[in-house]
Each structure stands twice: as structure tokens, then as C-alpha cells.
Amino acid sequence: MKAGFVSVVGRPNVGKSTLVNRLVGEKVAITSSRPQTTRNTIRGVLTTGDTQYVFVDTPGLHKPRNALGERLNQLVYSSLAETDVALFVIDAKAPIGPGDRLIAERLREAQAPVIVAVNKVDIANPAEIGEQLAEAGEWDFDAYVPISAQSGSGVERLMGELEPRIPEGHFFFPEDMTSDQPEALLAAEFVREKYLSRMREELPHSLAVKVEEMATRDDGLVTIQATVYVERNSQKGMVIGKGGTMLKRVGQEAREELERVLGAKVFLDLRVKVEKDWQKRDPILDRLGF
């Protein structure tokens, strides 16, 4: 019997969450084209035969501009200190830059086996893929695998590189479990995901969602009260939309996805609140769970 933690690390927007969802076989992490989509360490669990993989989806490592950014980077470093295998995701279409090199250096310090996944090969040409493999090969990590988290290409080979590096040990979670993410956090993340696909410029970074109350009634209805936090009054109007249309649309889509995941009817009550410069204020970050 084998079980181990696999930290999935990389720069923002390289496809880490999409890859974790692909590896686990179902959606355990929200995805979008926006950097900083992932703001927590989310564990996706895959049990196959006598091996259990606990994939730890981490925020994209970046140069922090505020207190929130510093906390997100610390989440990444903490996950590396406890990992059995590191899965380093780089983008086949983007040049390897200082951020990638910083992560590579941190991975050397962690002293865990490292597998480099060159992602997005479905939209890259062979020359681009070869260039990334050649440059990343200078890090001299344990294995390099071209993949597409979107299509699944190369994922079977990636699992073949992971399996022998998982240590012996008892399972951490029940065999049928796919995530340890609390349902309240999942609800908040689904709401935020729907906004990420619609918002432009700086607003996605200024938006946070917190579930204030969640309960199941005797008739099986799951009731959720959540607050959408923004940093300025002007953003509040954008989040609500004309006549409340944006808030209603987001609420409906998030509710439908929650009903599918929870297997129950859901009543979702969304409210909007302004917390000025919340990303820079430690007490607010504490309250929001960062």
C-alpha cells in the first residue's frame, strides 16, 4: 500500500487547477484564465488500486504586491516543505522566466523528487515544446513530461512517472473521497469562479467570497448565505449589475453547480459588501480565511 502528497506548483495561469481536476477525474478546483484564480491549497484525492495520490493544488507563485500575495506565496512554500513529490507545471507557450527559475530553486531546497509537466502542448508547436524541454532540462530534475491538462494528452505517462515515487504508507483518506475541501469553501469558490469569467481588469483580484452560514433543513434543502466582498463602492455596482442582473445570473449558475455536486436542492443567498483595500489589511484577510 502506498500514499503520498504531490504538490502541484508553478507560475500563475499555467494550468495547475485544470491538471488537478484532470488527474482526480472530477472538478475539485475552480479554473479560469485569470491569474490568482487559486487562493487556497486544495487537495484532490485519487485512489487507484493500492496507491493513493493527494494532489495539492497551490496558488501561482508570483511577485507579491500586497499582504494577500505574500500569504498566497507562503502557502506554496509550506506545501513544498511537506510534499513527497513535486509536480512542477510550466507553460509550453510561454518563455521560461524568473518566476519559473525561482520555483526551480525552491524545489531544489525542498529535496523532494520533482517531475516537470510541460503543459498546453495541444496549442504549442513541436519547436516550442522542444525548446521548453531543452531549457527546463538544465534544471536536471527527475522527469520531464509534455502534457495537455485540457485534452488529457500525456497524463497517463505523467501518472507513470508519479507512481514509483509515491512512498509506502497507509491511505490518508477514504478510497471514495476526491477532495477534503469543506462544502462551505466549495460554495464560495463556485461563486467566485462565475465572476472570474465575467469581470475585467482589476476587479477579479478585488473580489472575495465568504460563506457566512450553511445548513441543511429537515426537507433536505441546503441553505447558503454568502457575502461577496469588493474594495470600492464603484465595484459594488459592477458585481450587482443593472437591476441586479449580474448577481442573479452568478447566483443561479453557482447554485446549479452546487446542486450537481451536493446532490441536493440549494437555496443560495448572495449579498455584496465593500471592505476597503481588504487585500492589504491583515485583520480582514484573517477574517476571510486567508
Short mmCIF file of C-alpha atoms in Angstrom, two decimals:
data_model
loop_
_atom_site.label_atom_id
_atom_site.label_comp_id
_atom_site.label_asym_id
_atom_site.label_seq_id
_atom_site.Cartn_x
_atom_site.Cartn_y
_atom_site.Cartn_z
CA MET A 1 0.00 0.00 0.00
CA LYS A 2 1.31 3.46 -0.97
CA ALA A 3 0.16 7.00 -0.24
CA GLY A 4 1.74 10.40 -0.71
CA PHE A 5 1.27 14.12 -1.18
CA VAL A 6 2.00 15.64 -4.58
CA SER A 7 2.38 19.44 -4.57
CA VAL A 8 1.37 20.95 -7.90
CA VAL A 9 3.34 24.18 -8.29
CA GLY A 10 4.06 26.75 -10.99
CA ARG A 11 3.56 30.33 -12.04
CA PRO A 12 0.04 31.78 -12.25
CA ASN A 13 -2.14 30.61 -15.11
CA VAL A 14 -0.04 27.63 -16.27
CA GLY A 15 -2.96 25.21 -15.81
CA LYS A 16 -2.36 23.72 -12.37
CA SER A 17 -6.02 23.55 -11.34
CA THR A 18 -7.08 22.14 -14.71
CA LEU A 19 -4.41 19.46 -14.32
CA VAL A 20 -5.51 18.56 -10.78
CA ASN A 21 -9.11 18.22 -11.97
CA ARG A 22 -7.92 16.02 -14.84
CA LEU A 23 -5.81 13.79 -12.56
CA VAL A 24 -8.57 13.36 -9.96
CA GLY A 25 -11.22 12.75 -12.61
CA GLU A 26 -13.67 15.39 -11.46
CA LYS A 27 -13.81 19.08 -10.62
CA VAL A 28 -12.25 19.80 -7.24
CA ALA A 29 -10.74 23.21 -8.06
CA ILE A 30 -12.14 26.20 -9.92
CA THR A 31 -10.43 27.32 -13.12
CA SER A 32 -10.25 30.49 -15.20
CA SER A 33 -7.85 32.36 -17.45
CA ARG A 34 -7.21 34.85 -14.63
CA PRO A 35 -4.01 34.77 -12.56
CA GLN A 36 -4.58 34.13 -8.83
CA THR A 37 -7.65 32.00 -9.51
CA THR A 38 -6.47 29.59 -6.80
CA ARG A 39 -6.22 31.26 -3.40
CA ASN A 40 -6.06 28.22 -1.14
CA THR A 41 -4.25 24.91 -1.08
CA ILE A 42 -6.87 22.49 -2.38
CA ARG A 43 -6.37 18.76 -2.04
CA GLY A 44 -7.67 16.44 -4.73
CA VAL A 45 -7.57 12.73 -3.90
CA LEU A 46 -7.13 9.89 -6.38
CA THR A 47 -7.07 6.26 -5.20
CA THR A 48 -6.17 3.62 -7.75
CA GLY A 49 -5.60 0.06 -6.56
CA ASP A 50 -3.17 0.13 -3.66
CA THR A 51 -1.93 3.70 -4.30
CA GLN A 52 -3.44 6.96 -3.07
CA TYR A 53 -2.31 10.28 -4.51
CA VAL A 54 -3.15 13.51 -2.67
CA PHE A 55 -2.67 16.31 -5.19
CA VAL A 56 -2.19 19.70 -3.51
CA ASP A 57 -3.25 22.47 -5.89
CA THR A 58 -1.37 25.63 -4.89
CA PRO A 59 -1.69 29.33 -5.82
CA GLY A 60 0.56 30.52 -8.61
CA LEU A 61 3.90 31.70 -7.25
CA HIS A 62 4.34 35.38 -8.12
CA LYS A 63 5.97 38.62 -7.01
CA PRO A 64 3.60 39.80 -4.23
CA ARG A 65 2.16 43.30 -4.37
CA ASN A 66 0.19 43.20 -1.14
CA ALA A 67 -0.42 41.20 2.03
CA LEU A 68 -2.68 38.74 0.21
CA GLY A 69 0.04 37.98 -2.34
CA GLU A 70 2.57 37.33 0.42
CA ARG A 71 0.17 34.91 2.12
CA LEU A 72 -0.51 33.05 -1.13
CA ASN A 73 3.22 32.59 -1.75
CA GLN A 74 3.65 31.30 1.79
CA LEU A 75 1.01 28.65 1.09
CA VAL A 76 3.15 27.40 -1.79
CA TYR A 77 6.33 27.27 0.28
CA SER A 78 4.53 25.46 3.11
CA SER A 79 3.21 22.80 0.74
CA LEU A 80 6.72 22.13 -0.59
CA ALA A 81 8.06 21.58 2.91
CA GLU A 82 5.63 18.68 3.40
CA THR A 83 5.45 17.13 -0.06
CA ASP A 84 6.51 13.63 -1.12
CA VAL A 85 6.71 14.52 -4.81
CA ALA A 86 6.60 17.93 -6.52
CA LEU A 87 4.82 18.34 -9.85
CA PHE A 88 6.24 21.50 -11.46
CA VAL A 89 3.96 22.80 -14.22
CA ILE A 90 5.34 25.12 -16.91
CA ASP A 91 3.62 26.58 -19.96
CA ALA A 92 4.73 25.27 -23.36
CA LYS A 93 3.65 28.56 -24.96
CA ALA A 94 5.32 30.98 -22.52
CA PRO A 95 9.07 31.60 -22.21
CA ILE A 96 10.71 30.29 -19.04
CA GLY A 97 11.22 33.34 -16.87
CA PRO A 98 12.45 34.48 -13.46
CA GLY A 99 9.32 33.09 -11.78
CA ASP A 100 9.98 29.60 -13.13
CA ARG A 101 13.62 29.79 -12.07
CA LEU A 102 12.65 30.90 -8.57
CA ILE A 103 10.34 27.91 -8.25
CA ALA A 104 13.07 25.59 -9.55
CA GLU A 105 15.43 26.90 -6.87
CA ARG A 106 12.82 26.38 -4.15
CA LEU A 107 12.26 22.84 -5.38
CA ARG A 108 15.96 22.07 -5.08
CA GLU A 109 15.83 23.28 -1.48
CA ALA A 110 12.79 21.07 -0.77
CA GLN A 111 14.81 17.98 -1.79
CA ALA A 112 11.75 16.01 -2.91
CA PRO A 113 11.57 14.24 -6.30
CA VAL A 114 10.48 16.72 -9.00
CA ILE A 115 8.55 15.94 -12.18
CA VAL A 116 8.24 18.77 -14.70
CA ALA A 117 4.99 18.82 -16.69
CA VAL A 118 5.22 20.94 -19.84
CA ASN A 119 1.56 21.86 -20.22
CA LYS A 120 -0.58 23.15 -23.10
CA VAL A 121 1.12 21.06 -25.79
CA ASP A 122 -2.23 20.95 -27.57
CA ILE A 123 -1.78 24.61 -28.58
CA ALA A 124 2.02 24.62 -28.97
CA ASN A 125 4.06 23.55 -31.99
CA PRO A 126 6.82 20.93 -31.78
CA ALA A 127 9.57 23.56 -31.87
CA GLU A 128 8.10 25.40 -28.88
CA ILE A 129 7.72 22.18 -26.92
CA GLY A 130 11.27 21.11 -27.73
CA GLU A 131 12.65 24.49 -26.70
CA GLN A 132 10.87 24.32 -23.34
CA LEU A 133 12.07 20.79 -22.69
CA ALA A 134 15.66 21.71 -23.56
CA GLU A 135 15.75 24.79 -21.35
CA ALA A 136 13.91 23.17 -18.42
CA GLY A 137 16.20 20.13 -18.78
CA GLU A 138 19.06 22.26 -17.45
CA TRP A 139 17.42 22.02 -14.00
CA ASP A 140 18.20 18.29 -14.04
CA PHE A 141 15.02 17.21 -12.28
CA ASP A 142 13.77 13.62 -12.13
CA ALA A 143 11.46 13.53 -15.17
CA TYR A 144 10.01 15.76 -17.91
CA VAL A 145 6.62 15.03 -19.47
CA PRO A 146 4.83 17.03 -22.22
CA ILE A 147 1.11 17.10 -21.44
CA SER A 148 -2.19 18.79 -22.12
CA ALA A 149 -4.29 19.12 -18.99
CA GLN A 150 -7.14 20.26 -21.23
CA SER A 151 -7.23 17.24 -23.56
CA GLY A 152 -5.56 14.65 -21.32
CA SER A 153 -2.65 14.03 -23.69
CA GLY A 154 0.41 12.76 -21.82
CA VAL A 155 -1.40 12.41 -18.49
CA GLU A 156 -1.12 8.61 -18.45
CA ARG A 157 2.65 8.89 -18.88
CA LEU A 158 2.73 11.53 -16.14
CA MET A 159 0.99 9.13 -13.76
CA GLY A 160 3.56 6.51 -14.73
CA GLU A 161 6.31 8.84 -13.52
CA LEU A 162 4.47 9.65 -10.28
CA GLU A 163 3.53 6.14 -9.16
CA PRO A 164 7.01 4.74 -8.40
CA ARG A 165 7.87 7.87 -6.43
CA ILE A 166 4.94 7.62 -4.02
CA PRO A 167 6.17 6.24 -0.67
CA GLU A 168 4.76 3.22 1.11
CA GLY A 169 2.15 4.00 3.75
CA HIS A 170 -1.49 3.85 4.76
CA PHE A 171 -4.16 5.85 2.92
CA PHE A 172 -4.84 9.32 4.29
CA PHE A 173 -8.47 9.46 3.09
CA PRO A 174 -11.32 7.02 2.35
CA GLU A 175 -10.97 5.38 -1.06
CA ASP A 176 -14.11 7.05 -2.48
CA MET A 177 -13.10 10.56 -1.39
CA THR A 178 -11.96 13.01 -4.10
CA SER A 179 -11.36 16.19 -2.06
CA ASP A 180 -11.05 17.34 1.53
CA GLN A 181 -12.37 20.80 0.66
CA PRO A 182 -15.16 21.87 3.05
CA GLU A 183 -18.52 22.36 1.35
CA ALA A 184 -18.68 25.99 2.50
CA LEU A 185 -15.36 26.76 0.81
CA LEU A 186 -16.51 24.93 -2.32
CA ALA A 187 -19.65 27.09 -2.43
CA ALA A 188 -17.63 30.29 -2.07
CA GLU A 189 -15.22 29.21 -4.80
CA PHE A 190 -18.04 28.37 -7.24
CA VAL A 191 -19.49 31.86 -6.80
CA ARG A 192 -16.08 33.46 -7.35
CA GLU A 193 -15.46 31.33 -10.44
CA LYS A 194 -18.63 32.62 -12.08
CA TYR A 195 -17.49 36.19 -11.51
CA LEU A 196 -13.97 35.48 -12.80
CA SER A 197 -15.38 34.53 -16.19
CA ARG A 198 -17.25 37.84 -16.46
CA MET A 199 -15.13 40.52 -14.77
CA ARG A 200 -12.40 42.57 -16.46
CA GLU A 201 -9.23 44.38 -15.46
CA GLU A 202 -8.55 44.63 -11.72
CA LEU A 203 -11.92 43.59 -10.33
CA PRO A 204 -11.28 39.81 -10.18
CA HIS A 205 -8.38 40.43 -7.81
CA SER A 206 -10.51 42.76 -5.67
CA LEU A 207 -13.28 40.19 -5.23
CA ALA A 208 -13.55 37.62 -2.44
CA VAL A 209 -16.44 35.40 -1.36
CA LYS A 210 -17.14 34.09 2.13
CA VAL A 211 -19.94 31.76 3.20
CA GLU A 212 -21.43 33.16 6.39
CA GLU A 213 -23.95 30.38 7.07
CA MET A 214 -24.63 26.96 5.57
CA ALA A 215 -27.20 24.48 6.83
CA THR A 216 -29.41 21.60 5.69
CA ARG A 217 -33.11 21.79 6.52
CA ASP A 218 -35.24 18.83 7.52
CA ASP A 219 -36.65 18.63 3.99
CA GLY A 220 -33.11 18.29 2.56
CA LEU A 221 -32.79 21.84 1.20
CA VAL A 222 -29.27 23.24 1.63
CA THR A 223 -29.38 26.93 2.53
CA ILE A 224 -26.30 29.07 1.95
CA GLN A 225 -25.77 32.71 2.83
CA ALA A 226 -22.63 34.17 1.28
CA THR A 227 -21.08 37.62 1.06
CA VAL A 228 -19.24 38.92 -1.99
CA TYR A 229 -16.55 41.38 -0.86
CA VAL A 230 -15.13 44.15 -3.06
CA GLU A 231 -12.75 47.01 -2.27
CA ARG A 232 -14.61 50.07 -3.61
CA ASN A 233 -18.18 51.32 -3.96
CA SER A 234 -17.76 51.56 -7.74
CA GLN A 235 -17.02 47.83 -7.83
CA LYS A 236 -20.15 47.03 -5.86
CA GLY A 237 -22.34 48.26 -8.72
CA MET A 238 -20.42 46.12 -11.22
CA VAL A 239 -20.81 43.00 -9.09
CA ILE A 240 -24.55 43.55 -8.63
CA GLY A 241 -25.21 44.63 -12.23
CA LYS A 242 -28.03 46.73 -13.63
CA GLY A 243 -31.22 45.82 -11.80
CA GLY A 244 -29.32 43.06 -10.00
CA THR A 245 -28.88 41.05 -13.21
CA MET A 246 -25.23 40.12 -12.63
CA LEU A 247 -25.81 38.97 -9.05
CA LYS A 248 -28.81 36.89 -10.11
CA ARG A 249 -27.02 35.26 -13.02
CA VAL A 250 -23.95 34.37 -10.97
CA GLY A 251 -26.14 33.07 -8.15
CA GLN A 252 -28.15 30.87 -10.50
CA GLU A 253 -25.10 29.33 -12.17
CA ALA A 254 -23.31 28.71 -8.86
CA ARG A 255 -26.49 27.21 -7.35
CA GLU A 256 -26.90 24.81 -10.29
CA GLU A 257 -23.30 23.61 -9.99
CA LEU A 258 -23.62 23.19 -6.23
CA GLU A 259 -26.79 21.14 -6.65
CA ARG A 260 -24.94 18.82 -9.03
CA VAL A 261 -22.00 18.38 -6.63
CA LEU A 262 -24.01 18.15 -3.40
CA GLY A 263 -26.84 16.07 -4.84
CA ALA A 264 -29.44 18.26 -3.15
CA LYS A 265 -31.56 21.33 -3.79
CA VAL A 266 -29.80 24.56 -2.83
CA PHE A 267 -31.03 28.00 -1.81
CA LEU A 268 -28.19 30.49 -2.33
CA ASP A 269 -28.48 33.98 -0.85
CA LEU A 270 -25.76 36.37 -2.10
CA ARG A 271 -25.02 39.76 -0.59
CA VAL A 272 -22.39 42.33 -1.56
CA LYS A 273 -20.23 44.30 0.88
CA VAL A 274 -17.42 46.84 0.50
CA GLU A 275 -14.26 46.28 2.56
CA LYS A 276 -11.83 48.99 1.51
CA ASP A 277 -8.41 47.64 0.44
CA TRP A 278 -9.10 44.24 2.02
CA GLN A 279 -6.13 42.66 0.20
CA LYS A 280 -3.74 44.86 2.21
CA ARG A 281 -5.35 44.51 5.65
CA ASP A 282 -4.22 41.56 7.78
CA PRO A 283 -7.28 41.54 10.10
CA ILE A 284 -9.65 41.32 7.11
CA LEU A 285 -7.51 38.61 5.48
CA ASP A 286 -7.72 36.64 8.72
CA ARG A 287 -11.49 37.00 8.78
CA LEU A 288 -11.80 35.92 5.15
CA GLY A 289 -9.79 32.78 5.88
CA PHE A 290 -6.50 33.55 4.09
#
